[in-house]
Coordinates of C-alpha atoms and ligand atoms in Angstrom, one line a residue:
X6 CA 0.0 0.0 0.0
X7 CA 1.1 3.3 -0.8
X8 CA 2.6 5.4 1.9
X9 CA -0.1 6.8 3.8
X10 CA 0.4 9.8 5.9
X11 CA -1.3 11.6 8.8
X12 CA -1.2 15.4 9.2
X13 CA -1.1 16.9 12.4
X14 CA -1.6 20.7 12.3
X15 CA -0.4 22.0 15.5
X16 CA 0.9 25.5 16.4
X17 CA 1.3 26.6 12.9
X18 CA 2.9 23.1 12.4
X19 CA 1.8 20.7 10.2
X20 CA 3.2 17.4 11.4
X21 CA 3.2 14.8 8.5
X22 CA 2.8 10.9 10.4
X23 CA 3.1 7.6 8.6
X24 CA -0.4 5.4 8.7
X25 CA 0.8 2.1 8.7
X26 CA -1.5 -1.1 7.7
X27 CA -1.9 -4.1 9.7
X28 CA -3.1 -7.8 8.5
X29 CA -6.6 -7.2 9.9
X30 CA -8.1 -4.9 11.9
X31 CA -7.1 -0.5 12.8
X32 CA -4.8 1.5 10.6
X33 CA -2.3 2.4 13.4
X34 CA -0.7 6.4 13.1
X35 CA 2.9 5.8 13.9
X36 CA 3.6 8.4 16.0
X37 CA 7.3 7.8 17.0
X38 CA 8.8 10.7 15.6
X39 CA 6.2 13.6 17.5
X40 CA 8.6 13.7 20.3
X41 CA 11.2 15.5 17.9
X42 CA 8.5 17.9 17.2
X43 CA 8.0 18.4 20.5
X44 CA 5.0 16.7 21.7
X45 CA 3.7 13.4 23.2
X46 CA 0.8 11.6 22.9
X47 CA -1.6 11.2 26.2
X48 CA -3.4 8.1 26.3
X49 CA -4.1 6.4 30.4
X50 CA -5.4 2.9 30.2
X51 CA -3.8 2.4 26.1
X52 CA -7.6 3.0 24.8
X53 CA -6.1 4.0 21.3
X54 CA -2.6 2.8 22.3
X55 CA -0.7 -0.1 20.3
X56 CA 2.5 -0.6 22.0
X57 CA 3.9 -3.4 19.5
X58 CA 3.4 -4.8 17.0
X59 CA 2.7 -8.8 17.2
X60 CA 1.7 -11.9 15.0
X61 CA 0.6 -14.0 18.1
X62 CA -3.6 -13.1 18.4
X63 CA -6.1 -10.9 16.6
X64 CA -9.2 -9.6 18.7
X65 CA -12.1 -8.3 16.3
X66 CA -13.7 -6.1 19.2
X67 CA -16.5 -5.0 17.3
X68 CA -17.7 -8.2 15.4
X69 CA -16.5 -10.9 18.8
X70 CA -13.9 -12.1 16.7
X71 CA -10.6 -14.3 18.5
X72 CA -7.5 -15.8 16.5
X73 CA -4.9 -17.6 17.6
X74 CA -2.5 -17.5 14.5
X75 CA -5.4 -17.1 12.1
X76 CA -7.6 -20.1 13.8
X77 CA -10.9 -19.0 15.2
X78 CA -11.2 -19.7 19.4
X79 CA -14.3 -21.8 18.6
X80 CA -12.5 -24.1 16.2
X81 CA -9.4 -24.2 18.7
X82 CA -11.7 -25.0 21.6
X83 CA -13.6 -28.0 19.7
X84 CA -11.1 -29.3 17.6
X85 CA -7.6 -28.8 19.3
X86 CA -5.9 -29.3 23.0
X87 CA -4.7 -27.2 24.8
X88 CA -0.9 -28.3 24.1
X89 CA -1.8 -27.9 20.1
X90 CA -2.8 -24.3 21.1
X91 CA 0.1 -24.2 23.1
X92 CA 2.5 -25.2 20.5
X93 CA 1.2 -22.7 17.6
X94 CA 1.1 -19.7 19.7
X95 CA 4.8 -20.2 20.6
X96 CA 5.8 -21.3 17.5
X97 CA 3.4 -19.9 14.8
X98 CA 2.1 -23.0 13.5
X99 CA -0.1 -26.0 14.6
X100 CA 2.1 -29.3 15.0
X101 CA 2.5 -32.2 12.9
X102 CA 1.8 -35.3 14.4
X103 CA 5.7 -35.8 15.2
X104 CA 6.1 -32.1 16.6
X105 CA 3.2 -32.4 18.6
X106 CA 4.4 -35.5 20.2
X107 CA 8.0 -34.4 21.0
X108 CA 6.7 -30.9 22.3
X109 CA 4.1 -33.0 24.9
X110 CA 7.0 -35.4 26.1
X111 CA 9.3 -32.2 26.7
X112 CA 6.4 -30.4 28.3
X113 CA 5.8 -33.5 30.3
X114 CA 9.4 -33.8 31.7
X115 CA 9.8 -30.3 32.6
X116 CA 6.8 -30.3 35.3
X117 CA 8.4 -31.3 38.2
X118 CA 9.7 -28.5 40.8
X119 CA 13.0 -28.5 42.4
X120 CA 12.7 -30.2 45.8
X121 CA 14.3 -26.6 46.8
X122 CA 10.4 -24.9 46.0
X123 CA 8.7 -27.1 48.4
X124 CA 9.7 -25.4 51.1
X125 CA 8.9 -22.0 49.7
X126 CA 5.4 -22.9 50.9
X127 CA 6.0 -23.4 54.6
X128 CA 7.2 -19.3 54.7
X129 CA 3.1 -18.6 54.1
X130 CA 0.0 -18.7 56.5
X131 CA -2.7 -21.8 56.0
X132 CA -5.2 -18.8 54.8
X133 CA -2.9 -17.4 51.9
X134 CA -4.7 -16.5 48.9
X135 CA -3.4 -19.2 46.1
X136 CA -2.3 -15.9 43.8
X137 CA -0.3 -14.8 46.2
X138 CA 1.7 -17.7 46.5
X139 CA 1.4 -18.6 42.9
X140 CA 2.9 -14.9 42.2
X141 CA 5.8 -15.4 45.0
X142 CA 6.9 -19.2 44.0
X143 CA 6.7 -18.3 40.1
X144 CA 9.3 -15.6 41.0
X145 CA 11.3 -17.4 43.2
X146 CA 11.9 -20.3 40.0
X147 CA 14.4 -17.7 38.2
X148 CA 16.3 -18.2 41.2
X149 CA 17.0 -21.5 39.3
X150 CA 17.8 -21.0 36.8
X151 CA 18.5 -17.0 36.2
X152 CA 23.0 -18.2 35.8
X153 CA 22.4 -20.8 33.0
X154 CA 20.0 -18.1 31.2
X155 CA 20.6 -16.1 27.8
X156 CA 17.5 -14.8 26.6
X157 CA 18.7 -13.7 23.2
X158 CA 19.3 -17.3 22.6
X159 CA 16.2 -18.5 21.0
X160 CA 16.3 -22.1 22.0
X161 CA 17.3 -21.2 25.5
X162 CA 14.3 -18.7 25.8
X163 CA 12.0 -22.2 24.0
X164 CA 13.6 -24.0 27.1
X165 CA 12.1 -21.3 29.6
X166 CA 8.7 -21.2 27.9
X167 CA 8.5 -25.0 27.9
X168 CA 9.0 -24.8 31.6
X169 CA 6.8 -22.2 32.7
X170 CA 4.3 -24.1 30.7
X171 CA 5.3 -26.8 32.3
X172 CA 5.9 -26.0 35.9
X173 CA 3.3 -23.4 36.6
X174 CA 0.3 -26.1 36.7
X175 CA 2.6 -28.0 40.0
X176 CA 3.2 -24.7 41.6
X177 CA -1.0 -23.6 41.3
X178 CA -1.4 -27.5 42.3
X179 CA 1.4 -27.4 45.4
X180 CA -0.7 -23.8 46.3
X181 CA -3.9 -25.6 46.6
X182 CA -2.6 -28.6 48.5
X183 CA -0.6 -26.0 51.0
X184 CA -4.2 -24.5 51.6
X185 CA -6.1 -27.4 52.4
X186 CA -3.1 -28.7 54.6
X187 CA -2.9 -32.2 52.1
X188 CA 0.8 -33.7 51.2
X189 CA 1.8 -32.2 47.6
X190 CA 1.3 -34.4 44.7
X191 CA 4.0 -35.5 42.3
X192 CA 3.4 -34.9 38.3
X193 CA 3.2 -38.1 36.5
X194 CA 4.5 -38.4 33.3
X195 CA 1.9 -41.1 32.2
X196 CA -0.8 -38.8 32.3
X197 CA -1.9 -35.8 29.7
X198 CA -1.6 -31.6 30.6
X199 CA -5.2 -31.5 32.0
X200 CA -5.3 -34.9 33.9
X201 CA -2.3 -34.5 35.7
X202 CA -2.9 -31.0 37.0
X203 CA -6.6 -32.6 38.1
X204 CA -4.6 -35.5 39.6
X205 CA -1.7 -33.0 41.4
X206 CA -5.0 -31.4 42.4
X207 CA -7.5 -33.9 43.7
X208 CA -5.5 -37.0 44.0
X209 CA -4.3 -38.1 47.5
X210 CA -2.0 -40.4 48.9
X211 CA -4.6 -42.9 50.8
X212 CA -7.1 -43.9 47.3
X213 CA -6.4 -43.8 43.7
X214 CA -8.1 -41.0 42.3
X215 CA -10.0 -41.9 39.3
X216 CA -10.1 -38.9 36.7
X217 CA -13.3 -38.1 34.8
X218 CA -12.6 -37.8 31.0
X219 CA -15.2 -35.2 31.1
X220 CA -13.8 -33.0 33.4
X221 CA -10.5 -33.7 31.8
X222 CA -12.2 -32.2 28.9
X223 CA -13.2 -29.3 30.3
X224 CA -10.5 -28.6 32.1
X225 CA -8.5 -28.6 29.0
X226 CA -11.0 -26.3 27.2
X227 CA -11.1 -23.8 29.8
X228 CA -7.2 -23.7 29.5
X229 CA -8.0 -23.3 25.4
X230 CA -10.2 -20.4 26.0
X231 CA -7.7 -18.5 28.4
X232 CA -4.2 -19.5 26.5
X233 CA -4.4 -15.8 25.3
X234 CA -5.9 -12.6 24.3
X235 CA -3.6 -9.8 22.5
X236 CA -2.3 -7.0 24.6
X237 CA -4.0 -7.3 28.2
X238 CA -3.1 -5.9 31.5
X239 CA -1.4 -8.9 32.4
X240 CA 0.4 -8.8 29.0
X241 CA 1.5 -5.8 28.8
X242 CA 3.0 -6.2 31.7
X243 CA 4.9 -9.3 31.2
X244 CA 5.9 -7.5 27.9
X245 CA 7.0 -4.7 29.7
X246 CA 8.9 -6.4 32.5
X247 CA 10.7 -8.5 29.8
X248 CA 11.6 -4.9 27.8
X249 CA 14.4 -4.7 30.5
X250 CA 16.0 -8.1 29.7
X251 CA 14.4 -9.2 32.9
X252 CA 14.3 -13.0 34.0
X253 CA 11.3 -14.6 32.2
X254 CA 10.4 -16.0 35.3
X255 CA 10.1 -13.0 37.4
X256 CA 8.3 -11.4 34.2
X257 CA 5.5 -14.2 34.2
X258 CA 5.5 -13.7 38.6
X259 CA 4.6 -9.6 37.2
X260 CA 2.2 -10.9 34.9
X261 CA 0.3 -13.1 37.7
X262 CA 0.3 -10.0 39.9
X263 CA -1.4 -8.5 36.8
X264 CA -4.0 -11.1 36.4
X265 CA -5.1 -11.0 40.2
X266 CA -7.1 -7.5 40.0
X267 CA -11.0 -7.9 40.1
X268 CA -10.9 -6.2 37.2
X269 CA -8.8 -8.5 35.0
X270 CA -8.2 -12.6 35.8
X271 CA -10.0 -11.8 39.1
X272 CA -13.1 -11.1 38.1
X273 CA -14.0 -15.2 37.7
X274 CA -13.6 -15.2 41.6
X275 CA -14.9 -12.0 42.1
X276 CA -18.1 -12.6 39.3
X277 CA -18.9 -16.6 41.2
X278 CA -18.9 -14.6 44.8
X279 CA -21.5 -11.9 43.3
X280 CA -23.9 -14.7 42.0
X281 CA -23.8 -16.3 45.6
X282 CA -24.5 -12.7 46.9
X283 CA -27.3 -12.8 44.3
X284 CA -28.2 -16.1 45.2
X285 CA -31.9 -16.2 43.3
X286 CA -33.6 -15.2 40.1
X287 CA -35.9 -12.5 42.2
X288 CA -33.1 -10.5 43.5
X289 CA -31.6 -10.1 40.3
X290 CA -33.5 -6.7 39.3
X291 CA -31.5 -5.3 42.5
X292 CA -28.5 -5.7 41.8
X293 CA -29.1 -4.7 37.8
X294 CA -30.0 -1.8 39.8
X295 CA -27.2 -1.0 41.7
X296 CA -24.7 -2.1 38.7
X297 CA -26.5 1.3 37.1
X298 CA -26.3 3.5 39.9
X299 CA -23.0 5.5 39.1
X300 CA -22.8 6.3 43.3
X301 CA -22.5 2.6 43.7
X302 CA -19.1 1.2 43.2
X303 CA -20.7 -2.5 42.6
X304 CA -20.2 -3.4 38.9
X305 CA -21.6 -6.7 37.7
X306 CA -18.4 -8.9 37.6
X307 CA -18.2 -11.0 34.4
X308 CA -20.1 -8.2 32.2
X309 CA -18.2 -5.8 29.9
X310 CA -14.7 -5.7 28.2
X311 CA -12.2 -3.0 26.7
X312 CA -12.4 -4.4 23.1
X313 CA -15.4 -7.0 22.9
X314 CA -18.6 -4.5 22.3
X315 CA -20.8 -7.3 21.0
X316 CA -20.2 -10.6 22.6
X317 CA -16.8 -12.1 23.8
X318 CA -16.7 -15.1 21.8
X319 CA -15.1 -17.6 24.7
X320 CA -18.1 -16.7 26.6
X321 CA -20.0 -18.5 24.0
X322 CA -17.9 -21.3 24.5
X323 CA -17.6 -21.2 28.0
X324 CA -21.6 -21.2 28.6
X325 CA -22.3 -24.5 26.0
X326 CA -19.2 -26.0 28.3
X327 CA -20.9 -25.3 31.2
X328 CA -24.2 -26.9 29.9
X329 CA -22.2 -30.1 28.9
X330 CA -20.1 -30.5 32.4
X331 CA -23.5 -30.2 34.6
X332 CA -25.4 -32.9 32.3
X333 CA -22.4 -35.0 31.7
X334 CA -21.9 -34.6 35.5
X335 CA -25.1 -35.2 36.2
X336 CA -25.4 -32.0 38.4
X337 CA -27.4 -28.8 38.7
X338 CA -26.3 -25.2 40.1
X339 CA -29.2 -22.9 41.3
X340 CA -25.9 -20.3 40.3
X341 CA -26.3 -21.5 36.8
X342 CA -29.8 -20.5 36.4
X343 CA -29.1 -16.9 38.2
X344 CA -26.5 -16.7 35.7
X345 CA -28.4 -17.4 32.4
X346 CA -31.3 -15.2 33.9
X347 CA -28.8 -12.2 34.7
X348 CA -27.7 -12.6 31.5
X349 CA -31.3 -12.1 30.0
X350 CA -32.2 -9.5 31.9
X351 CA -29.2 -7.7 31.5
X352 CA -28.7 -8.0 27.4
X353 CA -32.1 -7.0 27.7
X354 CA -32.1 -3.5 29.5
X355 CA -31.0 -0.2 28.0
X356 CA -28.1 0.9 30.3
X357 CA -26.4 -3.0 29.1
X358 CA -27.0 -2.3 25.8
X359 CA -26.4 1.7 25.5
X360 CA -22.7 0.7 27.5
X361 CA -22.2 -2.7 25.0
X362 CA -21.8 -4.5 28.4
X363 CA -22.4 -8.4 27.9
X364 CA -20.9 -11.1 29.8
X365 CA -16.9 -11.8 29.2
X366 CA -15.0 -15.2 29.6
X367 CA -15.4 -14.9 33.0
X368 CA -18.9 -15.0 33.5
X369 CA -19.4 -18.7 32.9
X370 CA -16.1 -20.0 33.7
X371 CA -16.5 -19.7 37.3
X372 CA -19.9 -21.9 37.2
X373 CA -17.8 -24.6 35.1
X374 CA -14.7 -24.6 37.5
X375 CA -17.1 -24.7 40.6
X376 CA -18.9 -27.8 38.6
X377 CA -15.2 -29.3 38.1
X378 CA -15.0 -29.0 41.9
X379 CA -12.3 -26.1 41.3
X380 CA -12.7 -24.2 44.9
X381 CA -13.3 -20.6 44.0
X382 CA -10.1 -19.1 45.3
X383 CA -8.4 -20.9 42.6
X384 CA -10.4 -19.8 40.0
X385 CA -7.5 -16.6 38.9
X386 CA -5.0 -19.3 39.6
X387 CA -6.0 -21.6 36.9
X388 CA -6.7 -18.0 34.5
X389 CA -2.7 -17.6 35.5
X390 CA -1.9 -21.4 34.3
X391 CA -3.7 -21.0 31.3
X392 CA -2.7 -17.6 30.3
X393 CA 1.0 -18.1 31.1
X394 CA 1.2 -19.9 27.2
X395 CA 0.1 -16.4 25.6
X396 CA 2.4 -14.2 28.4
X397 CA 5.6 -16.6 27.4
X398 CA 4.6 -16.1 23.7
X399 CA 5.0 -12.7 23.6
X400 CA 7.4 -12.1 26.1
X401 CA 9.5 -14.7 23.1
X402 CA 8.7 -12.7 20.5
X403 CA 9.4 -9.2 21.4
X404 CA 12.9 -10.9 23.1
X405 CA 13.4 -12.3 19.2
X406 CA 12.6 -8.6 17.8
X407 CA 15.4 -6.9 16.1
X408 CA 15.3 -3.6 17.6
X409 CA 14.0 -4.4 20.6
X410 CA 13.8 -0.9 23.1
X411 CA 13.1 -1.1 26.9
X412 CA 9.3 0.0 27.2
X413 CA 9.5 3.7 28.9
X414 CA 6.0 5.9 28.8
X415 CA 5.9 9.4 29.1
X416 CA 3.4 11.5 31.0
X417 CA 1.2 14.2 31.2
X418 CA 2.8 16.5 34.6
X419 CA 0.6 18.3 36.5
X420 CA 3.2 18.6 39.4
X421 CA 4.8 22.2 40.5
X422 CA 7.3 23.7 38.5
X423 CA 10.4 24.0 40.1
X424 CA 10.8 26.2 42.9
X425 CA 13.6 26.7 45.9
X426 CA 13.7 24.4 49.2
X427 CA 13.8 26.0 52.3
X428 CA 15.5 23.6 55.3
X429 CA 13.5 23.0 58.2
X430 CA 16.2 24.9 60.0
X431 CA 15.3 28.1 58.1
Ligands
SDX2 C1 -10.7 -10.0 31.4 O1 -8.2 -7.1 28.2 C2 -8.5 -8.3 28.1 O2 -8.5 -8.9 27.1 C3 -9.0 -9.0 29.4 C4 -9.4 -10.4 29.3 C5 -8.3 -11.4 28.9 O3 -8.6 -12.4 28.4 O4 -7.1 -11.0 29.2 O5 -10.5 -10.5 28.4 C6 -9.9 -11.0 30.7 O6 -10.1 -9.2 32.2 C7 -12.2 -9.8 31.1 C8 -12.8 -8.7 31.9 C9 -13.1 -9.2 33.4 N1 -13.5 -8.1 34.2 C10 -14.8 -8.0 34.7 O7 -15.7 -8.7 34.4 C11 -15.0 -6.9 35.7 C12 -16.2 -6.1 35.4 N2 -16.0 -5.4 34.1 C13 -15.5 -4.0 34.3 O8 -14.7 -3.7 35.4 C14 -15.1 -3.4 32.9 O9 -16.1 -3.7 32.0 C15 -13.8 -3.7 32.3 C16 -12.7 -3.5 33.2 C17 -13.8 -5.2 31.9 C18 -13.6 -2.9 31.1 O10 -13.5 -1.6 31.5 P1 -13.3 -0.3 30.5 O11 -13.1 -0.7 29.1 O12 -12.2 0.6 31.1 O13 -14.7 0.4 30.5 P2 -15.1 1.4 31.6 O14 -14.7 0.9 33.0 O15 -14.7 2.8 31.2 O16 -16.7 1.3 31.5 C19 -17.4 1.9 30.5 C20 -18.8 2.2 31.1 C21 -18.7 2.9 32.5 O17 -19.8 3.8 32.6 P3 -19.6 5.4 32.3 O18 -18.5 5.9 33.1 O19 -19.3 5.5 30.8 O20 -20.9 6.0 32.6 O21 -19.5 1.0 31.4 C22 -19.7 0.9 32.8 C23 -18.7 1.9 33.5 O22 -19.3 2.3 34.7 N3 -19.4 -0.5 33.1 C24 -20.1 -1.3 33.9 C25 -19.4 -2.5 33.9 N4 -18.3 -2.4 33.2 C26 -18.3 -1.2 32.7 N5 -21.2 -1.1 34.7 C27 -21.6 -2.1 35.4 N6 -21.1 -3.3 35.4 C28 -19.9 -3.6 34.7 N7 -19.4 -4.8 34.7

């Protein structure tokens, strides 16, 4: 495409900026060279902001549109595992049969912890929030391996991705076990991504622990539908952190701390808690009530997104997943049907509609990982397993860029200009 320009007129400048073109989606003004000219652009919370450029996911906001390297999130979720997803977000193409095979046997043999982290646990209290020790022992890993560690080598930053993806799922598991005061589980290598993090979970030394291939299922399709999603909070600031040439370990522990917020990977915790609060169909018109009152704080958790103005497309997934563990399961949740009638009532009423607020991917999951018997304190936890995939991707491939620059915003002061300290004394 031609080169496209943007003119600025400014001050009796005119300020000429290249439009650039993507693949799909927003023309992008590349406004690089403004400084020069003497300004910067002012942009809190990146509404119009695109701080890289990346190959990894496209979000179609308006139309509820996810890709994974061109593959639509409802193919991926039905058709593919988790470790296929896993596989062509890191490396930009679905597996062959043969890569596929080598890249689970190499996941598989990385997921065992150093004996060393097992007594990272006995530093926290019984009542520790399983983020905040997922968050602390995902740090404390690059104290393993931070000596042996040159991230511009591309196969040695592979070898850290494999065992993030790898490790994190014993550490979340080793984080629920420490809270329920039950001996930590061992990974087995004879069992596949989602039934050994249900066995390191569940299993415990007195019985065998017989895994459902239906909750194996969903297990696996709720880590699908959270592998990744563009340039998030919890993204950005893995991509961030890694700008410096920081430890990919201690950049996925910033990306955790990310996730936690309400307003992010929390709100799965945070949106399961509010439908208990709910806790029936008539008290529903209440709380619509409250989510509308702008002098309430209360938002309705699961509802709304930054980019998705339609419908988030995982949601979709997420609700026929939920329908399909509580028959296959044989089970009902009086949460369920507050759920599907908030949902009604909400998409129904103007101030939902006018504000394009619809429930996100974490509106159903927590119902499906409270049917799984996932206790709801773990719910951000198993976001962070499945989202550490997408953080590792793009932490890889901005480390592989050529030009790579050290992320450093500017602002907007409001401060004082300078003026002359007086001492105390005087
Ligand atoms: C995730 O970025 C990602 O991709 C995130 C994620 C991923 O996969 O990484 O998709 C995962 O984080 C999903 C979102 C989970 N969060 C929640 O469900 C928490 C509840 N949702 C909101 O906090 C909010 O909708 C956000 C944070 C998701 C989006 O916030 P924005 O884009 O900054 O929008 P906003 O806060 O400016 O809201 C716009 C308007 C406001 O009203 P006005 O000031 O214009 O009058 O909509 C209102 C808000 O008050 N609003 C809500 C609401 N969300 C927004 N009102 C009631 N309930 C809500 N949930």
């Amino acid at each position: 495409m031609a080169d496209r320009k943007a003119t600025l007129q400014i001050d009796g400048q005119s300020i000429e900026l290249p439009v650039l073109s993507p693949a799909a989606g927003k023309d992008v003004v590349d406004v690089r060279t403004l400084g020069k000219h003497g300004y910067f652009t002012f942009d809190p919370g990146f509404l119009a902001t695109g701080s890289c450029e990346s190959a990894i996911t496209y979000i179609d906001g308006e139309n509820g549109v996810l890709l994974h390297r061109g593959y639509p999130i409802g193919e991926l979720a039905t058709k593919a595992d988790y470790l296929e997803v896993c596989y062509m977000l890191l490396h930009g193409e679905a597996p062959t049969e043969e890569q596929y095979q080598e890249f689970k046997s190499t996941i598989t043999k990385h997921t065992m912890v150093h004996q060393g982290i097992h007594n990272f646990f006995n530093g926290f209290r019984r009542d520790a929030h399983p983020m905040a020790m997922l968050c602390a022992v995902t740090g404390a890993l690059s104290s393993f391996y931070h000596d042996d560690l040159d991230i511009h080598d591309e196969n040695q930053r592979l070898r850290s991705a494999y065992r993030l993806i790898a490790k994190i799922p014993t550490i979340a598991a080793m984080a629920y076990k420490f809270s329920i005061g039950q001996p930590f589980v061992y990974p087995r290598n004879d069992l596949g991504y989602a039934e050994n993090f249900l066995n390191m979970m569940f299993s415990v030394p007195a019985e065998d622990y017989e895994i459902s291939p239906a909750v194996a299922r969903a297990m696996d399709r709720i880590f699908t539908l959270h592998a990744d999603h563009e340039q998030n909070a919890s993204t950005s600031t893995v991509r961030l952190a890694g700008s410096s040439g920081a430890n990919p370990y201690a950049c996925i522990a910033a990306g955790v701390a990310s996730l936690w917020g309400p307003a992010h990977g929390g709100a799965n915790e945070a949106c399961l808690r509010m439908l208990a609060e709910i806790g029936s169909v008539e008290n529903i018109p209440k709380y619509i009530e409250k989510a509308k009152d702008k002098n309430d704080p209360f938002r309705l958790m699961g509802f709304g997104h930054r980019v998705y103005k339609n419908t988030d497309p995982r949601a979709t997934v997420m609700r026929e997943s939920c329908h399909e563990v509580l028959k296959e399961l044989n089970r009902d949740d009086p949460l369920l049907d507050v759920a599907m009638e908030l949902e009604r009532i909400a998409l129904e009423d103007d101030y939902f509609i006018e504000k394009k607020l619809f429930p996100n991917v974490d509106f159903y999951s927590g119902i499906v990982l409270k049917a799984i018997g996932i206790p709801t304190n773990m719910f951000t936890v198993i976001f962070a397993l499945s989202r550490t995939v997408g953080w590792v991707s793009h932490w890889h491939e901005m480390m592989g860029e050529a030009n790579q620059k050290i992320g450093r915003p500017r602002q907007l002061y409001t401060g004082y200009t300078q003026r002359e300290f007086s001492p105390i004394k005087k």
